[in-house]
Amino acid sequence: MEFFLVALILLACAARIADAAPALFVFGDSLVDSGNNNYIATAARADRYPYGIDFPTHRPTGRFSNGYNIPDYISQKLGIEAVLPYLNPALTGNELRRGANFASAGVGILNDTGIQFANIIRMPQQFAYFQQYKNRVAAIIGRPATERLVAEGLVTIALGGNDYVNNYYLVPVSLRSLQYNLVSYSNYIISEYKKYLARFYEMGARRVLVLNTGPLGCSPAMRAMRSLNGECAPQLMRATVLFNTGLRNIVDQLNNQFNDQIYTMGNSFLSTEDVFTNPQASGFSNATTACCGQGPYNGLGLCTPSSNLCTDRNGYVFWDQYHPTQRAISVIVDRLFAGAPTDIYPVNLRDLMNLDVESKSSMTNQP
């Protein structure tokens, strides 16, 4: 009898701990896609070896990584299991209460970004799925509890890189490059991004992590295709600065608009000074070449079973032509949670998650 009572108490405690853990809602592109694209007909997929080679199952999962990705490590920090892709049929019942991943590799801020991939889940559809998700959860726990789940959870979004590499710079003379110079284009996509970020507030989110874009010109793909001597491609580095500066500005603007600390901007990559000038100081041996790929810097084409594959994956910063390795991602997320303003601005995730959302849940949009 005593054993039975103890078991009941332990189960009740576990349920309360699960209820106390915040939900995670993930939006954006391949940096944070955990497998949604596996459920749609698209070329933007990571569903074959050697993707997932260092995942616990040693099988591809749809993550653009050799193992875990950014949402996985954020989930671990939050004390929850990795949230499932929204299109995964297993996302039902209590699984919904942990949150969901709506991200889709290939998408951008603009709807014409990633057109070469055809069928991807563009941002309007990701928001539509989020509303659908809220309705499904409300049918289980009620509308007020659902709104609190969203308000007390963490929204994470990664967008912007594809709007350059898979739009503006996709071909030597793109339609967008004929319409805009680089500064005007960057201002345009930032203004469009601000609308999406504001929509999270309108849908009840009160903690939003906005990941900036990494040093686009330093990716193996851009070193291989757009640099003369293997240096970080200057045009793409300028694009990175323009985008990230604009993103920081709109984070400040939105926090001021809503008169609260809602949004914070985090680095989606290790800082250029740390990793490219002295990779050994960060525990890496190679910061220029992809672990998996072919051609100069392993930066041409996709990572496939026939690609070159490094053996020391923990020593590489880049997994494929654009995406960081699992180990690099773990360092990135550590800094998102406990880093200084140079890593995440204006507050790190540890502090953001400790902020009280009581007043935020009842706030209304300020003019």
CSV table of C-alpha atoms in Angstrom, one decimal:
chain,number,residue,atom,x,y,z
A,1,MET,CA,0.0,0.0,0.0
A,2,GLU,CA,2.8,2.4,0.9
A,3,PHE,CA,4.6,1.6,-2.4
A,4,PHE,CA,1.3,2.4,-4.2
A,5,LEU,CA,0.9,5.8,-2.5
A,6,VAL,CA,4.5,6.7,-3.1
A,7,ALA,CA,4.1,5.9,-6.8
A,8,LEU,CA,1.0,8.0,-7.0
A,9,ILE,CA,2.8,10.9,-5.4
A,10,LEU,CA,5.8,10.6,-7.8
A,11,LEU,CA,3.4,10.5,-10.7
A,12,ALA,CA,1.6,13.6,-9.5
A,13,CYS,CA,4.9,15.4,-9.0
A,14,ALA,CA,6.1,14.5,-12.5
A,15,ALA,CA,2.8,15.8,-13.9
A,16,ARG,CA,3.2,19.1,-12.1
A,17,ILE,CA,6.8,19.4,-13.3
A,18,ALA,CA,5.7,18.7,-16.9
A,19,ASP,CA,2.9,21.3,-16.6
A,20,ALA,CA,5.4,23.9,-15.2
A,21,ALA,CA,7.9,23.4,-18.1
A,22,PRO,CA,7.4,26.0,-20.8
A,23,ALA,CA,6.2,25.1,-24.3
A,24,LEU,CA,8.4,25.8,-27.3
A,25,PHE,CA,7.1,27.1,-30.7
A,26,VAL,CA,9.6,27.1,-33.6
A,27,PHE,CA,9.2,29.0,-36.9
A,28,GLY,CA,11.5,29.7,-39.8
A,29,ASP,CA,13.9,28.0,-42.1
A,30,SER,CA,16.4,25.1,-42.2
A,31,LEU,CA,18.4,26.3,-39.2
A,32,VAL,CA,15.4,25.2,-37.0
A,33,ASP,CA,13.4,22.8,-39.2
A,34,SER,CA,13.2,19.4,-37.3
A,35,GLY,CA,11.6,17.5,-40.1
A,36,ASN,CA,8.4,19.2,-41.5
A,37,ASN,CA,9.8,19.0,-45.0
A,38,ASN,CA,9.9,15.2,-44.7
A,39,TYR,CA,6.1,15.3,-44.9
A,40,ILE,CA,5.8,17.3,-48.1
A,41,ALA,CA,7.0,16.9,-51.7
A,42,THR,CA,10.0,19.2,-51.8
A,43,ALA,CA,13.7,19.2,-52.8
A,44,ALA,CA,14.6,21.0,-49.5
A,45,ARG,CA,15.0,17.9,-47.4
A,46,ALA,CA,17.6,16.4,-45.1
A,47,ASP,CA,16.3,12.8,-45.2
A,48,ARG,CA,19.3,10.8,-46.3
A,49,TYR,CA,22.6,9.7,-45.0
A,50,PRO,CA,24.9,11.2,-43.6
A,51,TYR,CA,22.4,13.7,-42.1
A,52,GLY,CA,21.6,12.5,-38.6
A,53,ILE,CA,24.8,10.4,-38.4
A,54,ASP,CA,25.4,11.6,-34.8
A,55,PHE,CA,21.7,11.7,-33.8
A,56,PRO,CA,20.9,9.1,-31.1
A,57,THR,CA,19.3,6.9,-33.8
A,58,HIS,CA,22.2,7.5,-36.3
A,59,ARG,CA,19.5,8.1,-38.9
A,60,PRO,CA,18.4,11.2,-40.9
A,61,THR,CA,15.6,13.0,-39.1
A,62,GLY,CA,15.0,16.0,-41.4
A,63,ARG,CA,17.3,18.2,-39.4
A,64,PHE,CA,20.0,19.9,-41.4
A,65,SER,CA,22.7,18.7,-39.0
A,66,ASN,CA,24.8,15.7,-38.3
A,67,GLY,CA,22.7,15.4,-35.1
A,68,TYR,CA,20.8,17.8,-32.9
A,69,ASN,CA,19.8,21.3,-34.1
A,70,ILE,CA,19.0,24.6,-32.3
A,71,PRO,CA,15.5,23.7,-31.1
A,72,ASP,CA,16.8,20.4,-29.7
A,73,TYR,CA,19.3,22.1,-27.5
A,74,ILE,CA,16.8,24.9,-26.5
A,75,SER,CA,14.4,22.1,-25.5
A,76,GLN,CA,17.0,20.5,-23.3
A,77,LYS,CA,17.7,23.8,-21.6
A,78,LEU,CA,14.0,24.3,-21.0
A,79,GLY,CA,13.7,20.8,-19.5
A,80,ILE,CA,11.4,19.4,-22.1
A,81,GLU,CA,11.6,16.8,-24.8
A,82,ALA,CA,12.3,18.0,-28.3
A,83,VAL,CA,9.1,19.3,-29.8
A,84,LEU,CA,7.8,17.5,-32.8
A,85,PRO,CA,7.3,18.9,-36.3
A,86,TYR,CA,3.8,20.1,-36.7
A,87,LEU,CA,3.2,17.8,-39.7
A,88,ASN,CA,4.3,14.7,-37.7
A,89,PRO,CA,1.2,12.5,-37.2
A,90,ALA,CA,2.5,11.7,-33.7
A,91,LEU,CA,1.8,15.3,-32.6
A,92,THR,CA,-1.5,14.7,-30.8
A,93,GLY,CA,-3.0,14.7,-27.3
A,94,ASN,CA,-0.5,15.7,-24.5
A,95,GLU,CA,2.3,15.9,-27.1
A,96,LEU,CA,0.7,19.2,-28.2
A,97,ARG,CA,1.2,20.7,-24.8
A,98,ARG,CA,5.0,20.8,-25.2
A,99,GLY,CA,4.6,23.0,-28.3
A,100,ALA,CA,5.4,22.4,-31.9
A,101,ASN,CA,7.9,23.1,-34.7
A,102,PHE,CA,6.4,24.8,-37.7
A,103,ALA,CA,9.7,25.6,-39.5
A,104,SER,CA,10.4,24.6,-43.1
A,105,ALA,CA,13.7,24.5,-44.8
A,106,GLY,CA,14.0,26.9,-47.8
A,107,VAL,CA,11.6,29.6,-46.6
A,108,GLY,CA,12.4,33.2,-46.3
A,109,ILE,CA,10.7,36.4,-45.2
A,110,LEU,CA,9.5,37.0,-48.8
A,111,ASN,CA,7.2,34.5,-50.4
A,112,ASP,CA,9.3,34.4,-53.6
A,113,THR,CA,12.3,33.2,-51.6
A,114,GLY,CA,13.0,29.5,-52.2
A,115,ILE,CA,10.9,29.2,-55.3
A,116,GLN,CA,13.3,26.6,-56.7
A,117,PHE,CA,12.2,24.3,-53.9
A,118,ALA,CA,8.6,24.5,-55.0
A,119,ASN,CA,6.5,23.1,-52.1
A,120,ILE,CA,7.7,24.6,-48.8
A,121,ILE,CA,5.8,25.9,-45.8
A,122,ARG,CA,6.0,29.6,-46.3
A,123,MET,CA,5.5,32.0,-43.4
A,124,PRO,CA,1.8,32.7,-43.9
A,125,GLN,CA,1.1,29.0,-43.8
A,126,GLN,CA,3.3,28.6,-40.7
A,127,PHE,CA,1.1,31.2,-39.0
A,128,ALA,CA,-2.0,29.4,-40.2
A,129,TYR,CA,-0.7,26.2,-38.7
A,130,PHE,CA,0.0,28.0,-35.4
A,131,GLN,CA,-3.6,29.1,-35.2
A,132,GLN,CA,-4.7,25.6,-36.0
A,133,TYR,CA,-2.4,24.3,-33.3
A,134,LYS,CA,-4.0,26.7,-30.8
A,135,ASN,CA,-7.4,25.6,-31.7
A,136,ARG,CA,-6.4,21.9,-31.3
A,137,VAL,CA,-4.9,22.6,-27.9
A,138,ALA,CA,-7.9,24.6,-26.8
A,139,ALA,CA,-10.2,21.7,-27.6
A,140,ILE,CA,-8.2,19.7,-25.0
A,141,ILE,CA,-7.4,22.2,-22.2
A,142,GLY,CA,-9.7,25.1,-23.0
A,143,ARG,CA,-9.0,28.5,-24.5
A,144,PRO,CA,-7.8,30.4,-21.3
A,145,ALA,CA,-5.2,27.6,-20.5
A,146,THR,CA,-4.1,27.6,-24.2
A,147,GLU,CA,-3.5,31.4,-24.2
A,148,ARG,CA,-1.5,31.0,-21.0
A,149,LEU,CA,0.5,28.1,-22.5
A,150,VAL,CA,1.5,30.3,-25.4
A,151,ALA,CA,2.2,33.4,-23.3
A,152,GLU,CA,4.4,31.4,-20.9
A,153,GLY,CA,6.2,29.5,-23.7
A,154,LEU,CA,9.0,30.5,-25.9
A,155,VAL,CA,8.7,31.4,-29.6
A,156,THR,CA,11.9,30.9,-31.6
A,157,ILE,CA,12.2,32.1,-35.2
A,158,ALA,CA,15.1,32.0,-37.7
A,159,LEU,CA,14.7,33.8,-41.0
A,160,GLY,CA,16.6,36.0,-43.4
A,161,GLY,CA,19.5,34.0,-44.7
A,162,ASN,CA,17.5,32.5,-47.6
A,163,ASP,CA,16.3,35.9,-48.7
A,164,TYR,CA,19.9,36.6,-49.7
A,165,VAL,CA,21.4,33.2,-50.7
A,166,ASN,CA,18.2,31.8,-52.2
A,167,ASN,CA,16.8,35.0,-53.7
A,168,TYR,CA,18.8,38.2,-54.1
A,169,TYR,CA,22.1,36.3,-54.8
A,170,LEU,CA,20.6,33.1,-56.1
A,171,VAL,CA,21.7,33.8,-59.7
A,172,PRO,CA,24.2,36.4,-61.0
A,173,VAL,CA,21.3,38.9,-61.9
A,174,SER,CA,18.2,38.1,-59.9
A,175,LEU,CA,14.8,39.9,-60.3
A,176,ARG,CA,15.2,41.3,-56.8
A,177,SER,CA,18.7,42.6,-57.5
A,178,LEU,CA,17.2,44.5,-60.5
A,179,GLN,CA,14.5,45.9,-58.3
A,180,TYR,CA,16.6,47.0,-55.3
A,181,ASN,CA,20.2,47.7,-54.4
A,182,LEU,CA,21.5,45.8,-51.4
A,183,VAL,CA,20.7,48.5,-48.9
A,184,SER,CA,17.1,49.0,-50.2
A,185,TYR,CA,16.5,45.3,-50.3
A,186,SER,CA,17.7,44.8,-46.8
A,187,ASN,CA,15.5,47.6,-45.6
A,188,TYR,CA,12.5,46.0,-47.4
A,189,ILE,CA,12.9,42.5,-46.0
A,190,ILE,CA,13.4,43.9,-42.5
A,191,SER,CA,10.2,46.0,-42.8
A,192,GLU,CA,8.4,42.8,-43.8
A,193,TYR,CA,9.9,40.8,-41.0
A,194,LYS,CA,8.7,43.3,-38.5
A,195,LYS,CA,5.1,42.6,-39.5
A,196,TYR,CA,5.7,38.9,-38.8
A,197,LEU,CA,7.3,39.5,-35.4
A,198,ALA,CA,4.4,41.8,-34.4
A,199,ARG,CA,2.0,39.1,-35.3
A,200,PHE,CA,3.4,36.8,-32.7
A,201,TYR,CA,2.4,39.4,-30.1
A,202,GLU,CA,-1.1,39.5,-31.6
A,203,MET,CA,-1.3,35.7,-31.3
A,204,GLY,CA,-0.5,35.8,-27.6
A,205,ALA,CA,3.3,35.2,-27.5
A,206,ARG,CA,5.1,37.1,-24.8
A,207,ARG,CA,8.6,35.6,-25.1
A,208,VAL,CA,10.2,35.7,-28.6
A,209,LEU,CA,13.7,34.7,-29.5
A,210,VAL,CA,14.6,36.1,-32.9
A,211,LEU,CA,17.8,34.5,-34.3
A,212,ASN,CA,19.8,36.7,-36.6
A,213,THR,CA,21.6,35.5,-39.7
A,214,GLY,CA,25.1,34.1,-39.4
A,215,PRO,CA,28.1,35.3,-41.4
A,216,LEU,CA,26.6,34.4,-44.8
A,217,GLY,CA,29.8,35.2,-46.7
A,218,CYS,CA,31.9,32.8,-44.5
A,219,SER,CA,29.8,29.7,-45.3
A,220,PRO,CA,31.6,27.1,-47.4
A,221,ALA,CA,29.1,27.6,-50.2
A,222,MET,CA,29.8,31.3,-50.5
A,223,ARG,CA,33.6,30.8,-50.1
A,224,ALA,CA,33.4,28.4,-53.0
A,225,MET,CA,31.1,30.4,-55.3
A,226,ARG,CA,31.6,34.1,-54.4
A,227,SER,CA,35.1,34.6,-53.1
A,228,LEU,CA,38.4,35.0,-55.0
A,229,ASN,CA,40.8,33.4,-52.6
A,230,GLY,CA,38.7,31.6,-50.1
A,231,GLU,CA,38.0,34.6,-47.9
A,232,CYS,CA,34.6,35.4,-46.6
A,233,ALA,CA,32.6,36.7,-49.6
A,234,PRO,CA,32.5,40.5,-49.1
A,235,GLN,CA,29.0,41.1,-50.6
A,236,LEU,CA,27.4,38.5,-48.4
A,237,MET,CA,29.2,39.8,-45.3
A,238,ARG,CA,27.8,43.3,-46.1
A,239,ALA,CA,24.4,41.8,-46.4
A,240,THR,CA,24.8,40.1,-43.0
A,241,VAL,CA,25.7,43.4,-41.3
A,242,LEU,CA,22.8,45.2,-43.0
A,243,PHE,CA,20.3,42.6,-42.0
A,244,ASN,CA,21.5,42.1,-38.4
A,245,THR,CA,21.7,45.8,-37.8
A,246,GLY,CA,18.1,46.3,-39.1
A,247,LEU,CA,16.9,43.3,-37.0
A,248,ARG,CA,18.3,44.7,-33.8
A,249,ASN,CA,16.6,48.0,-34.6
A,250,ILE,CA,13.2,46.4,-35.0
A,251,VAL,CA,13.6,44.3,-31.8
A,252,ASP,CA,14.1,47.6,-30.0
A,253,GLN,CA,11.2,49.2,-31.8
A,254,LEU,CA,8.8,46.4,-31.0
A,255,ASN,CA,9.7,46.2,-27.4
A,256,ASN,CA,9.1,49.9,-27.1
A,257,GLN,CA,5.8,49.6,-29.1
A,258,PHE,CA,4.5,47.0,-26.7
A,259,ASN,CA,6.1,48.7,-23.7
A,260,ASP,CA,7.7,45.5,-22.4
A,261,GLN,CA,10.5,43.0,-22.9
A,262,ILE,CA,9.0,40.6,-25.4
A,263,TYR,CA,11.6,40.2,-28.1
A,264,THR,CA,15.3,39.3,-27.8
A,265,MET,CA,17.8,38.8,-30.7
A,266,GLY,CA,20.3,36.0,-30.5
A,267,ASN,CA,23.3,35.0,-32.6
A,268,SER,CA,22.5,32.0,-34.8
A,269,PHE,CA,26.2,31.4,-35.3
A,270,LEU,CA,29.4,31.7,-33.4
A,271,SER,CA,30.9,35.2,-33.6
A,272,THR,CA,33.2,35.9,-36.5
A,273,GLU,CA,36.0,37.0,-34.2
A,274,ASP,CA,35.8,33.8,-32.1
A,275,VAL,CA,35.6,31.2,-34.7
A,276,PHE,CA,37.1,32.3,-38.0
A,277,THR,CA,40.2,34.1,-36.8
A,278,ASN,CA,41.1,31.6,-34.1
A,279,PRO,CA,39.0,28.4,-34.3
A,280,GLN,CA,41.3,26.6,-31.9
A,281,ALA,CA,40.4,29.0,-29.1
A,282,SER,CA,36.8,27.8,-29.4
A,283,GLY,CA,37.8,24.1,-29.5
A,284,PHE,CA,37.5,23.7,-33.3
A,285,SER,CA,40.1,22.7,-35.9
A,286,ASN,CA,38.3,23.7,-39.1
A,287,ALA,CA,36.1,26.8,-39.5
A,288,THR,CA,36.2,27.1,-43.3
A,289,THR,CA,35.4,23.7,-44.9
A,290,ALA,CA,32.2,21.8,-44.6
A,291,CYS,CA,32.4,18.4,-43.0
A,292,CYS,CA,30.1,17.0,-45.7
A,293,GLY,CA,30.2,18.1,-49.3
A,294,GLN,CA,32.3,18.3,-52.4
A,295,GLY,CA,34.3,20.9,-54.4
A,296,PRO,CA,36.2,23.8,-52.9
A,297,TYR,CA,35.7,23.9,-49.1
A,298,ASN,CA,33.1,21.1,-49.6
A,299,GLY,CA,30.8,24.0,-50.5
A,300,LEU,CA,29.4,22.9,-53.9
A,301,GLY,CA,26.1,21.0,-54.1
A,302,LEU,CA,24.3,19.0,-51.4
A,303,CYS,CA,25.6,16.7,-48.7
A,304,THR,CA,24.8,13.2,-50.0
A,305,PRO,CA,26.0,9.6,-49.4
A,306,SER,CA,28.6,10.1,-52.1
A,307,SER,CA,30.0,13.4,-50.6
A,308,ASN,CA,33.3,13.8,-48.8
A,309,LEU,CA,32.7,13.2,-45.1
A,310,CYS,CA,35.1,14.3,-42.3
A,311,THR,CA,35.9,11.9,-39.5
A,312,ASP,CA,36.4,14.6,-36.8
A,313,ARG,CA,32.9,16.1,-36.8
A,314,ASN,CA,33.3,17.7,-33.4
A,315,GLY,CA,36.3,19.7,-34.8
A,316,TYR,CA,34.3,21.3,-37.7
A,317,VAL,CA,32.2,24.4,-37.4
A,318,PHE,CA,30.2,23.7,-40.6
A,319,TRP,CA,28.3,20.5,-41.2
A,320,ASP,CA,27.3,21.2,-44.8
A,321,GLN,CA,27.6,24.1,-47.2
A,322,TYR,CA,25.5,26.4,-44.9
A,323,HIS,CA,24.6,24.8,-41.6
A,324,PRO,CA,26.7,24.4,-38.4
A,325,THR,CA,27.6,21.1,-36.8
A,326,GLN,CA,25.9,19.7,-33.8
A,327,ARG,CA,28.8,20.7,-31.6
A,328,ALA,CA,28.8,24.3,-32.9
A,329,ILE,CA,25.1,24.5,-32.3
A,330,SER,CA,25.5,23.4,-28.7
A,331,VAL,CA,28.0,26.2,-28.1
A,332,ILE,CA,25.6,28.7,-29.8
A,333,VAL,CA,22.7,27.7,-27.5
A,334,ASP,CA,24.8,27.8,-24.4
A,335,ARG,CA,25.5,31.4,-25.3
A,336,LEU,CA,21.9,32.2,-26.0
A,337,PHE,CA,21.0,31.1,-22.5
A,338,ALA,CA,23.8,32.6,-20.5
A,339,GLY,CA,25.6,34.9,-22.9
A,340,ALA,CA,26.4,38.6,-22.8
A,341,PRO,CA,24.7,41.3,-25.0
A,342,THR,CA,27.2,40.5,-27.7
A,343,ASP,CA,25.6,37.0,-28.0
A,344,ILE,CA,22.0,37.9,-27.3
A,345,TYR,CA,20.4,41.3,-27.0
A,346,PRO,CA,18.9,42.9,-24.9
A,347,VAL,CA,18.5,39.9,-22.5
A,348,ASN,CA,19.6,36.3,-22.6
A,349,LEU,CA,17.1,33.4,-22.6
A,350,ARG,CA,17.7,32.5,-19.0
A,351,ASP,CA,16.6,36.0,-18.0
A,352,LEU,CA,13.8,36.2,-20.5
A,353,MET,CA,12.3,33.0,-19.3
A,354,ASN,CA,12.4,34.3,-15.7
A,355,LEU,CA,10.4,37.3,-16.6
A,356,ASP,CA,6.8,37.3,-15.2
A,357,VAL,CA,4.2,37.0,-18.0
A,358,GLU,CA,1.2,37.8,-15.8
A,359,SER,CA,1.0,41.4,-16.9
A,360,LYS,CA,2.0,40.5,-20.5
A,361,SER,CA,-0.9,38.1,-20.9
A,362,SER,CA,-3.4,40.9,-20.4
A,363,MET,CA,-1.5,43.6,-22.4
A,364,THR,CA,-3.0,45.1,-25.5
A,365,ASN,CA,-1.3,46.4,-28.6
A,366,GLN,CA,0.0,49.9,-28.2
A,367,PRO,CA,-0.4,52.4,-31.0
